[in-house]
mmCIF file of C-alpha atoms in Angstrom:
data_model
loop_
_atom_site.group_PDB
_atom_site.id
_atom_site.type_symbol
_atom_site.label_atom_id
_atom_site.label_comp_id
_atom_site.label_asym_id
_atom_site.label_seq_id
_atom_site.Cartn_x
_atom_site.Cartn_y
_atom_site.Cartn_z
ATOM 1 C CA MET A 1 -10.974 -56.409 -35.132
ATOM 2 C CA ASN A 2 -14.059 -58.094 -34.297
ATOM 3 C CA LYS A 3 -15.819 -58.229 -30.756
ATOM 4 C CA PHE A 4 -18.667 -60.262 -29.645
ATOM 5 C CA THR A 5 -20.839 -59.022 -26.879
ATOM 6 C CA GLN A 6 -24.049 -58.404 -25.191
ATOM 7 C CA PHE A 7 -25.227 -55.062 -23.865
ATOM 8 C CA GLY A 8 -27.805 -53.877 -21.648
ATOM 9 C CA LEU A 9 -29.726 -50.862 -21.654
ATOM 10 C CA ASN A 10 -32.508 -49.222 -19.174
ATOM 11 C CA ALA A 11 -34.965 -47.164 -21.324
ATOM 12 C CA CYS A 12 -36.721 -46.481 -18.124
ATOM 13 C CA GLY A 13 -36.466 -50.031 -18.007
ATOM 14 C CA PHE A 14 -33.770 -52.513 -18.950
ATOM 15 C CA LEU A 15 -33.020 -53.501 -22.503
ATOM 16 C CA SER A 16 -30.656 -56.541 -23.386
ATOM 17 C CA LEU A 17 -30.064 -56.863 -26.709
ATOM 18 C CA SER A 18 -28.680 -60.178 -28.171
ATOM 19 C CA ILE A 19 -24.885 -61.612 -28.505
ATOM 20 C CA PHE A 20 -24.013 -60.326 -31.862
ATOM 21 C CA SER A 21 -20.379 -59.358 -33.879
ATOM 22 C CA ILE A 22 -19.137 -56.107 -33.427
ATOM 23 C CA GLY A 23 -16.224 -54.140 -35.676
ATOM 24 C CA ILE A 24 -14.799 -50.856 -34.873
ATOM 25 C CA THR A 25 -12.618 -49.684 -38.199
ATOM 26 C CA MET A 26 -10.092 -47.788 -36.636
ATOM 27 C CA GLY A 27 -7.899 -47.306 -39.834
ATOM 28 C CA HIS A 28 -10.651 -45.086 -41.202
ATOM 29 C CA ALA A 29 -11.458 -43.000 -38.271
ATOM 30 C CA SER A 30 -10.722 -39.427 -37.571
ATOM 31 C CA ALA A 31 -8.406 -38.003 -35.132
ATOM 32 C CA ASP A 32 -11.535 -37.849 -32.424
ATOM 33 C CA THR A 33 -12.895 -41.260 -33.187
ATOM 34 C CA THR A 34 -9.558 -42.528 -33.315
ATOM 35 C CA SER A 35 -9.061 -41.429 -29.705
ATOM 36 C CA ASP A 36 -12.831 -42.278 -28.549
ATOM 37 C CA ASP A 37 -11.788 -45.557 -29.938
ATOM 38 C CA ALA A 38 -8.794 -45.523 -28.202
ATOM 39 C CA PHE A 39 -10.908 -45.093 -25.127
ATOM 40 C CA ILE A 40 -13.365 -47.701 -25.708
ATOM 41 C CA GLU A 41 -10.710 -50.337 -25.977
ATOM 42 C CA LYS A 42 -8.776 -48.895 -23.114
ATOM 43 C CA SER A 43 -12.217 -49.256 -20.701
ATOM 44 C CA LYS A 44 -12.844 -52.269 -22.328
ATOM 45 C CA LEU A 45 -16.375 -50.944 -22.923
ATOM 46 C CA LEU A 46 -17.354 -53.483 -25.632
ATOM 47 C CA GLU A 47 -16.509 -56.312 -22.899
ATOM 48 C CA ARG A 48 -18.316 -54.759 -20.262
ATOM 49 C CA SER A 49 -21.471 -53.723 -22.305
ATOM 50 C CA SER A 50 -23.798 -55.826 -20.422
ATOM 51 C CA GLU A 51 -22.657 -52.967 -17.421
ATOM 52 C CA ILE A 52 -23.893 -50.130 -19.698
ATOM 53 C CA LEU A 53 -25.888 -48.804 -16.931
ATOM 54 C CA PHE A 54 -22.791 -48.740 -14.423
ATOM 55 C CA TRP A 55 -20.335 -47.296 -16.653
ATOM 56 C CA THR A 56 -18.853 -44.108 -15.193
ATOM 57 C CA GLN A 57 -19.806 -40.712 -16.375
ATOM 58 C CA GLU A 58 -16.616 -40.937 -17.966
ATOM 59 C CA GLU A 59 -17.045 -43.897 -19.627
ATOM 60 C CA ARG A 60 -20.590 -42.724 -20.704
ATOM 61 C CA ALA A 61 -19.411 -39.344 -22.265
ATOM 62 C CA ILE A 62 -17.348 -41.538 -24.777
ATOM 63 C CA GLY A 63 -19.633 -44.710 -25.163
ATOM 64 C CA PHE A 64 -22.986 -43.081 -25.656
ATOM 65 C CA LYS A 65 -22.147 -40.910 -28.443
ATOM 66 C CA SER A 66 -20.130 -44.113 -29.833
ATOM 67 C CA ILE A 67 -22.994 -46.644 -29.980
ATOM 68 C CA SER A 68 -23.092 -46.342 -34.009
ATOM 69 C CA ARG A 69 -19.668 -47.670 -34.189
ATOM 70 C CA MET A 70 -20.011 -50.529 -31.570
ATOM 71 C CA TRP A 71 -23.237 -51.933 -32.024
ATOM 72 C CA PRO A 72 -25.200 -52.669 -35.390
ATOM 73 C CA THR A 73 -27.979 -49.703 -36.520
ATOM 74 C CA ARG A 74 -29.858 -49.105 -39.555
ATOM 75 C CA VAL A 75 -29.380 -45.652 -40.874
ATOM 76 C CA VAL A 76 -32.076 -43.131 -41.016
ATOM 77 C CA THR A 77 -30.768 -40.846 -44.043
ATOM 78 C CA LYS A 78 -30.826 -37.385 -43.763
ATOM 79 C CA ALA A 79 -32.637 -35.534 -46.452
ATOM 80 C CA LYS A 80 -30.963 -34.530 -49.719
ATOM 81 C CA ASN A 81 -32.171 -30.727 -49.448
ATOM 82 C CA ALA A 82 -31.172 -30.306 -45.554
ATOM 83 C CA GLN A 83 -29.579 -27.301 -44.697
ATOM 84 C CA PRO A 84 -27.740 -26.543 -41.309
ATOM 85 C CA MET A 85 -29.733 -24.474 -38.977
ATOM 86 C CA VAL A 86 -28.591 -20.549 -38.710
ATOM 87 C CA LEU A 87 -28.753 -19.325 -35.234
ATOM 88 C CA ASN A 88 -30.775 -16.280 -34.533
ATOM 89 C CA ASP A 89 -29.614 -14.976 -31.660
ATOM 90 C CA ILE A 90 -32.467 -13.574 -29.212
ATOM 91 C CA GLY A 91 -30.238 -12.796 -25.922
ATOM 92 C CA LEU A 92 -30.561 -16.282 -24.323
ATOM 93 C CA LYS A 93 -26.943 -16.327 -23.442
ATOM 94 C CA ASN A 94 -27.813 -13.276 -20.849
ATOM 95 C CA ILE A 95 -30.295 -15.503 -18.813
ATOM 96 C CA THR A 96 -29.888 -16.289 -15.359
ATOM 97 C CA TYR A 97 -31.440 -18.563 -13.033
ATOM 98 C CA GLN A 98 -31.304 -19.706 -9.562
ATOM 99 C CA VAL A 99 -31.044 -23.138 -7.624
ATOM 100 C CA GLN A 100 -31.062 -23.045 -4.120
ATOM 101 C CA GLY A 101 -30.852 -19.488 -3.650
ATOM 102 C CA THR A 102 -27.660 -19.390 -5.610
ATOM 103 C CA LYS A 103 -27.784 -17.145 -9.221
ATOM 104 C CA HIS A 104 -26.334 -19.100 -12.425
ATOM 105 C CA THR A 105 -25.787 -18.286 -16.082
ATOM 106 C CA ILE A 106 -26.906 -20.747 -19.014
ATOM 107 C CA GLU A 107 -22.993 -21.147 -19.381
ATOM 108 C CA ASP A 108 -23.072 -22.545 -15.688
ATOM 109 C CA PHE A 109 -25.495 -25.239 -16.439
ATOM 110 C CA ILE A 110 -23.455 -26.487 -19.787
ATOM 111 C CA ALA A 111 -20.411 -26.911 -17.455
ATOM 112 C CA LEU A 112 -22.093 -29.007 -15.483
ATOM 113 C CA LYS A 113 -20.604 -32.818 -15.200
ATOM 114 C CA SER A 114 -23.968 -34.186 -16.551
ATOM 115 C CA ALA A 115 -24.610 -31.831 -19.411
ATOM 116 C CA VAL A 116 -23.637 -32.624 -23.098
ATOM 117 C CA GLY A 117 -25.811 -30.245 -25.143
ATOM 118 C CA LEU A 118 -28.746 -27.885 -25.315
ATOM 119 C CA VAL A 119 -30.754 -26.661 -28.547
ATOM 120 C CA VAL A 120 -33.889 -24.041 -28.084
ATOM 121 C CA LEU A 121 -36.119 -23.337 -30.469
ATOM 122 C CA LYS A 122 -38.825 -20.610 -30.998
ATOM 123 C CA ASP A 123 -41.235 -20.795 -34.022
ATOM 124 C CA GLY A 124 -39.014 -23.417 -35.410
ATOM 125 C CA GLU A 125 -35.637 -21.110 -35.261
ATOM 126 C CA LEU A 126 -32.546 -21.694 -33.726
ATOM 127 C CA VAL A 127 -32.385 -19.343 -30.901
ATOM 128 C CA TYR A 128 -29.655 -21.057 -28.538
ATOM 129 C CA GLU A 129 -27.311 -23.925 -28.919
ATOM 130 C CA ASN A 130 -24.251 -24.998 -26.823
ATOM 131 C CA TYR A 131 -22.403 -28.092 -26.302
ATOM 132 C CA THR A 132 -19.632 -29.140 -23.799
ATOM 133 C CA GLU A 133 -16.322 -30.105 -24.803
ATOM 134 C CA GLY A 134 -16.040 -32.731 -27.387
ATOM 135 C CA ASN A 135 -19.542 -32.887 -28.695
ATOM 136 C CA ASP A 136 -21.042 -30.564 -31.521
ATOM 137 C CA GLU A 137 -24.334 -30.024 -33.408
ATOM 138 C CA ASN A 138 -23.145 -33.111 -35.453
ATOM 139 C CA THR A 139 -23.193 -35.555 -32.181
ATOM 140 C CA ARG A 140 -25.145 -38.485 -32.454
ATOM 141 C CA TRP A 141 -26.173 -39.386 -28.660
ATOM 142 C CA ILE A 142 -28.135 -42.229 -27.472
ATOM 143 C CA SER A 143 -32.120 -41.424 -26.870
ATOM 144 C CA PHE A 144 -33.417 -44.539 -24.559
ATOM 145 C CA SER A 145 -36.835 -43.771 -23.692
ATOM 146 C CA VAL A 146 -37.226 -40.467 -26.127
ATOM 147 C CA THR A 147 -37.739 -43.323 -28.655
ATOM 148 C CA LYS A 148 -40.629 -44.289 -27.087
ATOM 149 C CA SER A 149 -42.686 -41.074 -28.318
ATOM 150 C CA VAL A 150 -41.140 -41.237 -32.112
ATOM 151 C CA SER A 151 -42.469 -44.785 -32.289
ATOM 152 C CA SER A 152 -45.949 -43.074 -31.240
ATOM 153 C CA LEU A 153 -45.572 -40.844 -34.123
ATOM 154 C CA LEU A 154 -45.078 -43.865 -36.528
ATOM 155 C CA ILE A 155 -47.785 -45.620 -35.346
ATOM 156 C CA GLY A 156 -49.860 -42.388 -36.477
ATOM 157 C CA THR A 157 -48.432 -42.520 -39.642
ATOM 158 C CA ALA A 158 -49.360 -46.008 -40.270
ATOM 159 C CA VAL A 159 -53.170 -45.179 -39.275
ATOM 160 C CA LYS A 160 -52.709 -42.281 -41.894
ATOM 161 C CA ASP A 161 -51.511 -44.373 -44.592
ATOM 162 C CA GLY A 162 -54.195 -47.091 -43.948
ATOM 163 C CA TYR A 163 -52.098 -49.992 -42.848
ATOM 164 C CA ILE A 164 -53.410 -49.357 -39.425
ATOM 165 C CA ALA A 165 -57.402 -49.056 -39.143
ATOM 166 C CA SER A 166 -57.668 -47.723 -36.125
ATOM 167 C CA VAL A 167 -56.188 -47.419 -32.733
ATOM 168 C CA ASN A 168 -58.979 -48.988 -31.233
ATOM 169 C CA ASP A 169 -58.474 -52.151 -33.074
ATOM 170 C CA GLN A 170 -57.020 -54.970 -31.279
ATOM 171 C CA VAL A 171 -53.245 -55.817 -31.186
ATOM 172 C CA VAL A 172 -54.061 -59.543 -32.120
ATOM 173 C CA ASP A 173 -55.340 -57.900 -35.397
ATOM 174 C CA TYR A 174 -51.898 -57.425 -35.967
ATOM 175 C CA LEU A 175 -49.750 -59.720 -34.290
ATOM 176 C CA PRO A 176 -52.152 -63.160 -34.319
ATOM 177 C CA GLN A 177 -49.403 -64.896 -32.743
ATOM 178 C CA LEU A 178 -50.663 -63.253 -29.563
ATOM 179 C CA LYS A 179 -54.617 -64.596 -29.915
ATOM 180 C CA GLY A 180 -55.644 -66.336 -26.760
ATOM 181 C CA SER A 181 -52.881 -64.614 -24.568
ATOM 182 C CA ALA A 182 -53.519 -61.801 -22.345
ATOM 183 C CA TYR A 183 -53.524 -59.427 -24.922
ATOM 184 C CA ASP A 184 -56.550 -61.119 -26.888
ATOM 185 C CA GLY A 185 -59.051 -57.987 -26.251
ATOM 186 C CA VAL A 186 -56.192 -55.220 -25.868
ATOM 187 C CA THR A 187 -56.378 -52.495 -28.143
ATOM 188 C CA ILE A 188 -53.588 -50.698 -29.942
ATOM 189 C CA LYS A 189 -54.504 -47.625 -27.617
ATOM 190 C CA ASN A 190 -54.014 -49.504 -24.539
ATOM 191 C CA VAL A 191 -50.835 -50.571 -25.218
ATOM 192 C CA LEU A 192 -49.990 -46.744 -26.243
ATOM 193 C CA HIS A 193 -51.421 -45.527 -23.104
ATOM 194 C CA MET A 194 -49.728 -48.635 -21.267
ATOM 195 C CA ASN A 195 -52.654 -49.891 -19.636
ATOM 196 C CA SER A 196 -53.254 -53.341 -21.236
ATOM 197 C CA GLY A 197 -53.828 -55.033 -17.899
ATOM 198 C CA VAL A 198 -50.998 -57.564 -18.711
ATOM 199 C CA LEU A 199 -49.222 -58.340 -15.734
ATOM 200 C CA TRP A 200 -45.663 -56.955 -16.048
ATOM 201 C CA ASN A 201 -42.929 -56.427 -13.601
ATOM 202 C CA GLU A 202 -40.981 -53.399 -14.028
ATOM 203 C CA ASP A 203 -38.645 -53.436 -10.949
ATOM 204 C CA TYR A 204 -35.369 -52.472 -12.333
ATOM 205 C CA SER A 205 -33.503 -53.800 -8.739
ATOM 206 C CA ASP A 206 -35.034 -57.160 -9.359
ATOM 207 C CA PRO A 207 -33.085 -59.420 -11.570
ATOM 208 C CA ASN A 208 -35.781 -61.505 -11.630
ATOM 209 C CA SER A 209 -38.202 -59.367 -12.727
ATOM 210 C CA ASP A 210 -39.974 -59.068 -16.432
ATOM 211 C CA VAL A 211 -38.234 -55.894 -17.354
ATOM 212 C CA SER A 212 -34.887 -57.656 -16.375
ATOM 213 C CA LYS A 213 -35.086 -60.755 -18.173
ATOM 214 C CA ALA A 214 -37.361 -59.224 -21.581
ATOM 215 C CA GLY A 215 -37.026 -55.618 -21.470
ATOM 216 C CA GLY A 216 -35.355 -55.494 -24.734
ATOM 217 C CA ALA A 217 -36.563 -58.561 -26.518
ATOM 218 C CA ASN A 218 -37.632 -58.371 -29.750
ATOM 219 C CA GLY A 219 -38.929 -60.649 -32.365
ATOM 220 C CA ILE A 220 -40.185 -64.117 -31.868
ATOM 221 C CA THR A 221 -38.102 -63.786 -28.471
ATOM 222 C CA LEU A 222 -40.666 -61.062 -27.048
ATOM 223 C CA ILE A 223 -44.033 -62.592 -28.692
ATOM 224 C CA ASN A 224 -43.052 -65.665 -26.884
ATOM 225 C CA TYR A 225 -42.571 -63.940 -23.519
ATOM 226 C CA VAL A 226 -45.520 -61.586 -23.289
ATOM 227 C CA LYS A 227 -48.044 -64.234 -24.762
ATOM 228 C CA ALA A 228 -47.090 -66.284 -21.487
ATOM 229 C CA LEU A 229 -47.725 -63.463 -19.407
ATOM 230 C CA PRO A 230 -50.979 -63.533 -17.238
ATOM 231 C CA ARG A 231 -53.524 -60.695 -16.864
ATOM 232 C CA ALA A 232 -53.726 -58.439 -13.684
ATOM 233 C CA HIS A 233 -56.504 -56.162 -14.861
ATOM 234 C CA GLU A 234 -58.917 -55.525 -17.608
ATOM 235 C CA PRO A 235 -57.511 -53.622 -20.383
ATOM 236 C CA GLY A 236 -57.932 -49.461 -19.782
ATOM 237 C CA THR A 237 -58.325 -49.891 -16.370
ATOM 238 C CA VAL A 238 -54.781 -49.534 -14.588
ATOM 239 C CA PHE A 239 -51.423 -47.777 -16.138
ATOM 240 C CA ASN A 240 -48.495 -49.865 -15.446
ATOM 241 C CA TYR A 241 -45.425 -48.608 -17.045
ATOM 242 C CA ASN A 242 -44.165 -51.726 -19.269
ATOM 243 C CA THR A 243 -40.913 -51.628 -21.459
ATOM 244 C CA ALA A 244 -42.265 -54.537 -23.333
ATOM 245 C CA GLU A 245 -45.192 -52.640 -24.807
ATOM 246 C CA SER A 246 -43.149 -50.083 -26.370
ATOM 247 C CA ASN A 247 -41.441 -52.686 -27.800
ATOM 248 C CA LEU A 248 -44.562 -54.484 -28.937
ATOM 249 C CA ILE A 249 -45.543 -51.351 -30.412
ATOM 250 C CA GLY A 250 -42.237 -51.773 -32.681
ATOM 251 C CA GLU A 251 -43.455 -54.993 -33.484
ATOM 252 C CA LEU A 252 -47.164 -54.048 -34.305
ATOM 253 C CA LEU A 253 -45.357 -51.531 -36.577
ATOM 254 C CA ARG A 254 -43.374 -53.734 -38.435
ATOM 255 C CA SER A 255 -45.833 -55.954 -38.955
ATOM 256 C CA ALA A 256 -48.460 -53.342 -40.136
ATOM 257 C CA ILE A 257 -46.403 -51.798 -42.482
ATOM 258 C CA GLY A 258 -44.392 -54.651 -43.629
ATOM 259 C CA ASN A 259 -41.333 -52.712 -43.517
ATOM 260 C CA ASN A 260 -38.750 -51.828 -40.956
ATOM 261 C CA ALA A 261 -39.001 -48.848 -38.572
ATOM 262 C CA ALA A 262 -35.785 -46.733 -39.482
ATOM 263 C CA THR A 263 -36.891 -46.828 -43.009
ATOM 264 C CA TYR A 264 -40.291 -45.789 -42.669
ATOM 265 C CA LEU A 265 -39.244 -42.869 -40.223
ATOM 266 C CA GLN A 266 -36.650 -41.841 -42.818
ATOM 267 C CA ASP A 267 -39.659 -41.571 -45.789
ATOM 268 C CA LYS A 268 -42.369 -40.356 -43.660
ATOM 269 C CA ILE A 269 -40.539 -37.541 -41.409
ATOM 270 C CA TRP A 270 -36.811 -37.553 -41.629
ATOM 271 C CA GLN A 271 -36.356 -36.615 -45.320
ATOM 272 C CA PRO A 272 -39.813 -34.603 -45.819
ATOM 273 C CA TYR A 273 -38.974 -32.310 -42.537
ATOM 274 C CA ALA A 274 -35.216 -31.936 -43.954
ATOM 275 C CA MET A 275 -33.741 -33.375 -41.184
ATOM 276 C CA GLU A 276 -29.834 -32.275 -41.122
ATOM 277 C CA ASN A 277 -28.159 -35.277 -40.048
ATOM 278 C CA ASP A 278 -28.496 -39.043 -40.813
ATOM 279 C CA ALA A 279 -29.641 -40.763 -37.749
ATOM 280 C CA PHE A 280 -28.929 -44.574 -36.459
ATOM 281 C CA TRP A 281 -31.507 -46.774 -35.020
ATOM 282 C CA VAL A 282 -29.974 -49.727 -32.936
ATOM 283 C CA LEU A 283 -30.864 -53.277 -33.798
ATOM 284 C CA ASP A 284 -30.962 -56.327 -31.666
ATOM 285 C CA ARG A 285 -28.761 -57.887 -34.111
ATOM 286 C CA PRO A 286 -26.821 -57.381 -37.550
ATOM 287 C CA ASN A 287 -29.838 -56.658 -40.265
ATOM 288 C CA GLY A 288 -32.080 -57.192 -37.335
ATOM 289 C CA VAL A 289 -34.777 -55.257 -36.122
ATOM 290 C CA GLU A 290 -35.217 -52.052 -34.644
ATOM 291 C CA THR A 291 -36.430 -51.763 -30.670
ATOM 292 C CA GLY A 292 -39.712 -49.835 -30.598
ATOM 293 C CA GLY A 293 -38.702 -48.134 -27.023
ATOM 294 C CA CYS A 294 -35.200 -47.326 -27.119
ATOM 295 C CA CYS A 295 -31.801 -46.159 -28.849
ATOM 296 C CA LEU A 296 -32.827 -44.056 -31.893
ATOM 297 C CA LEU A 297 -28.915 -42.263 -32.299
ATOM 298 C CA ALA A 298 -29.545 -38.438 -33.579
ATOM 299 C CA SER A 299 -28.115 -35.060 -33.315
ATOM 300 C CA LEU A 300 -29.495 -32.453 -30.785
ATOM 301 C CA ARG A 301 -30.685 -30.289 -33.897
ATOM 302 C CA ASP A 302 -32.676 -32.768 -35.304
ATOM 303 C CA PHE A 303 -34.236 -34.170 -32.087
ATOM 304 C CA ALA A 304 -35.435 -30.259 -31.494
ATOM 305 C CA ARG A 305 -36.920 -30.569 -35.168
ATOM 306 C CA LEU A 306 -38.660 -33.997 -34.167
ATOM 307 C CA GLY A 307 -40.128 -31.637 -31.066
ATOM 308 C CA GLN A 308 -41.044 -28.631 -33.851
ATOM 309 C CA PHE A 309 -42.512 -31.140 -36.245
ATOM 310 C CA ALA A 310 -44.900 -32.815 -32.906
ATOM 311 C CA TYR A 311 -45.695 -29.242 -32.097
ATOM 312 C CA GLU A 312 -46.417 -27.822 -35.987
ATOM 313 C CA GLN A 313 -48.813 -31.225 -36.091
ATOM 314 C CA LEU A 314 -51.017 -30.090 -33.801
ATOM 315 C CA SER A 315 -52.930 -27.824 -36.358
ATOM 316 C CA SER A 316 -52.973 -30.840 -38.576
ATOM 317 C CA PRO A 317 -51.809 -29.093 -41.410
ATOM 318 C CA PRO A 318 -53.068 -30.513 -44.848
ATOM 319 C CA SER A 319 -49.411 -31.689 -45.692
ATOM 320 C CA SER A 320 -49.219 -33.512 -42.317
ATOM 321 C CA PRO A 321 -48.135 -37.683 -42.501
ATOM 322 C CA LEU A 322 -50.370 -37.755 -39.344
ATOM 323 C CA PRO A 323 -54.093 -38.127 -38.945
ATOM 324 C CA VAL A 324 -56.329 -35.232 -38.296
ATOM 325 C CA ASN A 325 -55.713 -34.563 -34.710
ATOM 326 C CA TRP A 326 -53.119 -37.429 -33.970
ATOM 327 C CA ILE A 327 -50.919 -35.042 -31.646
ATOM 328 C CA LYS A 328 -53.874 -33.497 -30.000
ATOM 329 C CA ASP A 329 -54.890 -37.483 -28.992
ATOM 330 C CA SER A 330 -51.752 -37.775 -28.197
ATOM 331 C CA ILE A 331 -51.099 -35.626 -25.553
ATOM 332 C CA ARG A 332 -54.413 -36.154 -24.373
ATOM 333 C CA PRO A 333 -54.014 -37.633 -20.777
ATOM 334 C CA SER A 334 -55.400 -41.401 -20.817
ATOM 335 C CA THR A 335 -58.242 -42.356 -17.830
ATOM 336 C CA THR A 336 -55.553 -44.345 -15.648
ATOM 337 C CA TYR A 337 -52.551 -42.050 -15.316
ATOM 338 C CA PRO A 338 -52.893 -38.090 -16.174
ATOM 339 C CA ASN A 339 -49.288 -37.586 -17.069
ATOM 340 C CA TYR A 340 -49.603 -39.823 -19.870
ATOM 341 C CA GLY A 341 -50.497 -40.149 -23.419
ATOM 342 C CA TYR A 342 -49.675 -42.225 -26.370
ATOM 343 C CA GLN A 343 -46.086 -42.460 -25.038
ATOM 344 C CA TRP A 344 -45.472 -39.014 -24.335
ATOM 345 C CA TRP A 345 -45.375 -37.399 -20.927
ATOM 346 C CA LEU A 346 -47.666 -34.703 -19.482
ATOM 347 C CA GLU A 347 -47.661 -32.229 -17.396
ATOM 348 C CA THR A 348 -50.755 -31.747 -15.283
ATOM 349 C CA GLY A 349 -52.216 -28.230 -15.759
ATOM 350 C CA SER A 350 -50.095 -27.672 -18.971
ATOM 351 C CA ASP A 351 -50.206 -27.707 -22.673
ATOM 352 C CA LYS A 352 -46.180 -29.042 -22.352
ATOM 353 C CA PHE A 353 -45.621 -32.293 -23.743
ATOM 354 C CA ARG A 354 -42.271 -34.304 -23.709
ATOM 355 C CA ALA A 355 -40.083 -37.190 -24.601
ATOM 356 C CA SER A 356 -38.017 -38.286 -21.952
ATOM 357 C CA GLY A 357 -35.232 -40.864 -21.496
ATOM 358 C CA ILE A 358 -32.819 -41.790 -18.831
ATOM 359 C CA PHE A 359 -29.684 -40.080 -17.945
ATOM 360 C CA GLY A 360 -31.280 -36.551 -19.038
ATOM 361 C CA GLN A 361 -32.164 -36.962 -22.809
ATOM 362 C CA SER A 362 -35.479 -35.193 -23.224
ATOM 363 C CA ILE A 363 -37.683 -33.085 -26.313
ATOM 364 C CA ALA A 364 -39.681 -30.532 -24.367
ATOM 365 C CA ILE A 365 -42.668 -28.905 -26.381
ATOM 366 C CA TYR A 366 -44.160 -25.917 -24.947
ATOM 367 C CA PRO A 367 -47.155 -25.207 -27.553
ATOM 368 C CA GLU A 368 -48.381 -21.552 -26.179
ATOM 369 C CA LEU A 369 -45.098 -20.194 -26.554
ATOM 370 C CA GLY A 370 -43.858 -21.970 -29.706
ATOM 371 C CA VAL A 371 -40.864 -23.099 -28.134
ATOM 372 C CA VAL A 372 -38.827 -26.495 -28.048
ATOM 373 C CA ILE A 373 -36.059 -27.239 -25.500
ATOM 374 C CA ALA A 374 -33.897 -30.419 -26.404
ATOM 375 C CA LYS A 375 -31.306 -31.714 -24.239
ATOM 376 C CA HIS A 376 -28.616 -34.525 -24.715
ATOM 377 C CA GLY A 377 -27.534 -35.324 -20.949
ATOM 378 C CA ASN A 378 -25.433 -37.692 -18.790
ATOM 379 C CA THR A 379 -26.529 -37.667 -15.238
ATOM 380 C CA PRO A 380 -24.958 -39.603 -12.506
ATOM 381 C CA LYS A 381 -27.551 -41.894 -12.381
ATOM 382 C CA ALA A 382 -30.693 -43.376 -14.918
ATOM 383 C CA THR A 383 -33.265 -42.039 -13.029
ATOM 384 C CA GLY A 384 -34.075 -40.170 -9.802
ATOM 385 C CA PRO A 385 -33.130 -36.533 -8.158
ATOM 386 C CA SER A 386 -30.181 -35.276 -9.856
ATOM 387 C CA VAL A 387 -28.226 -31.494 -9.615
ATOM 388 C CA PHE A 388 -28.619 -31.778 -13.224
ATOM 389 C CA LYS A 389 -32.726 -31.933 -13.105
ATOM 390 C CA GLU A 390 -32.388 -29.281 -10.521
ATOM 391 C CA HIS A 391 -30.359 -26.923 -12.865
ATOM 392 C CA GLU A 392 -32.679 -28.308 -15.789
ATOM 393 C CA LYS A 393 -36.128 -27.112 -14.174
ATOM 394 C CA ALA A 394 -34.798 -23.745 -13.335
ATOM 395 C CA LEU A 395 -33.272 -23.155 -16.294
ATOM 396 C CA ASP A 396 -36.249 -24.222 -18.397
ATOM 397 C CA ALA A 397 -38.342 -21.643 -16.426
ATOM 398 C CA ALA A 398 -35.924 -19.036 -17.103
ATOM 399 C CA ILE A 399 -35.694 -19.507 -20.755
ATOM 400 C CA LEU A 400 -39.712 -19.391 -21.259
ATOM 401 C CA ALA A 401 -39.741 -16.431 -19.080
ATOM 402 C CA SER A 402 -37.253 -14.678 -21.218
ATOM 403 C CA ILE A 403 -39.032 -15.603 -24.588
ATOM 404 C CA LYS A 404 -42.709 -14.575 -22.882
ATOM 405 C CA ASP A 405 -40.990 -10.979 -22.047
ATOM 406 C CA GLN A 406 -40.037 -10.409 -25.744
#
């Protein structure tokens, strides 16, 4: 069946993708995907895809793992030598934690309506894994803004490969279409830190805000929109969360390497690091371009591996596809906001760094203990306080305390 739709995503901002043709091949689906496809059709998720932020939790529970069958993607092919992770049980299933004075087990966390999956690595080994019903180690879930951190890694590989001379280069050196705009004089580092000084309104509730109108634009549409924006501050002086600038990172990357981002990710990180499953990167249209700030679909094991990869690059091993000290530079707080680096979220007073996306997606790296905690989530709202976040914070603390005591 052929459908035509437009959908909007908020990757800590609103992402509107272009209208394109969609097909779900029912005849070749497995029993599980047949059931999911029937749910998608019954719930009219394709027809309502522009309302994706307002799908119910039940609808997201099916829709968020079915994106690669509903919208155009480019495959990030797994490594030929990939081997499934083997669990090394260190007793984390027995830990407890407290929320508002009530004791909970790790199984209680998995039982939350907002939970989808939890993977914990210690020194690269799988030490805990659990999923809600209907999901497993092969489920590819939408990542939202976790993808921003992946795009940051790819900028690093482009520097190592010589496609980009330095993050101190100007954006217009790689995107000359922006010469004469407010981006003239803005460096790649400014864009990574989201302190370009270009005026941008990230108000998700305002249909006339920049993010509502162009938060998911790519290619010529993105370039034409941002080059018309005025300058509000001198570059490097004020932090302003700007979804378009993560997408601009994707444009800059593709311009520099002369290739698409999915294949570059595959060749530089996914296959060399022996990821276990294929991943999918959502495109703005069939055979189109990836969005730098959103929508890499991957299994939770592979997202955890991605966190492990970032952790291992802290020491700049000789085989690293990243420049020396790239990760250390990436997680150094910017001068304009202490909790943000090169598209990574930072924790004050800690060496922890995190890739984070709306609805509960995360990869948290704790270098001091060699721990990576990755989650797929489905919280009631895209952002803001939730029962899930209360439990997540307490559970992560209990996991770290248990590992530290071993």
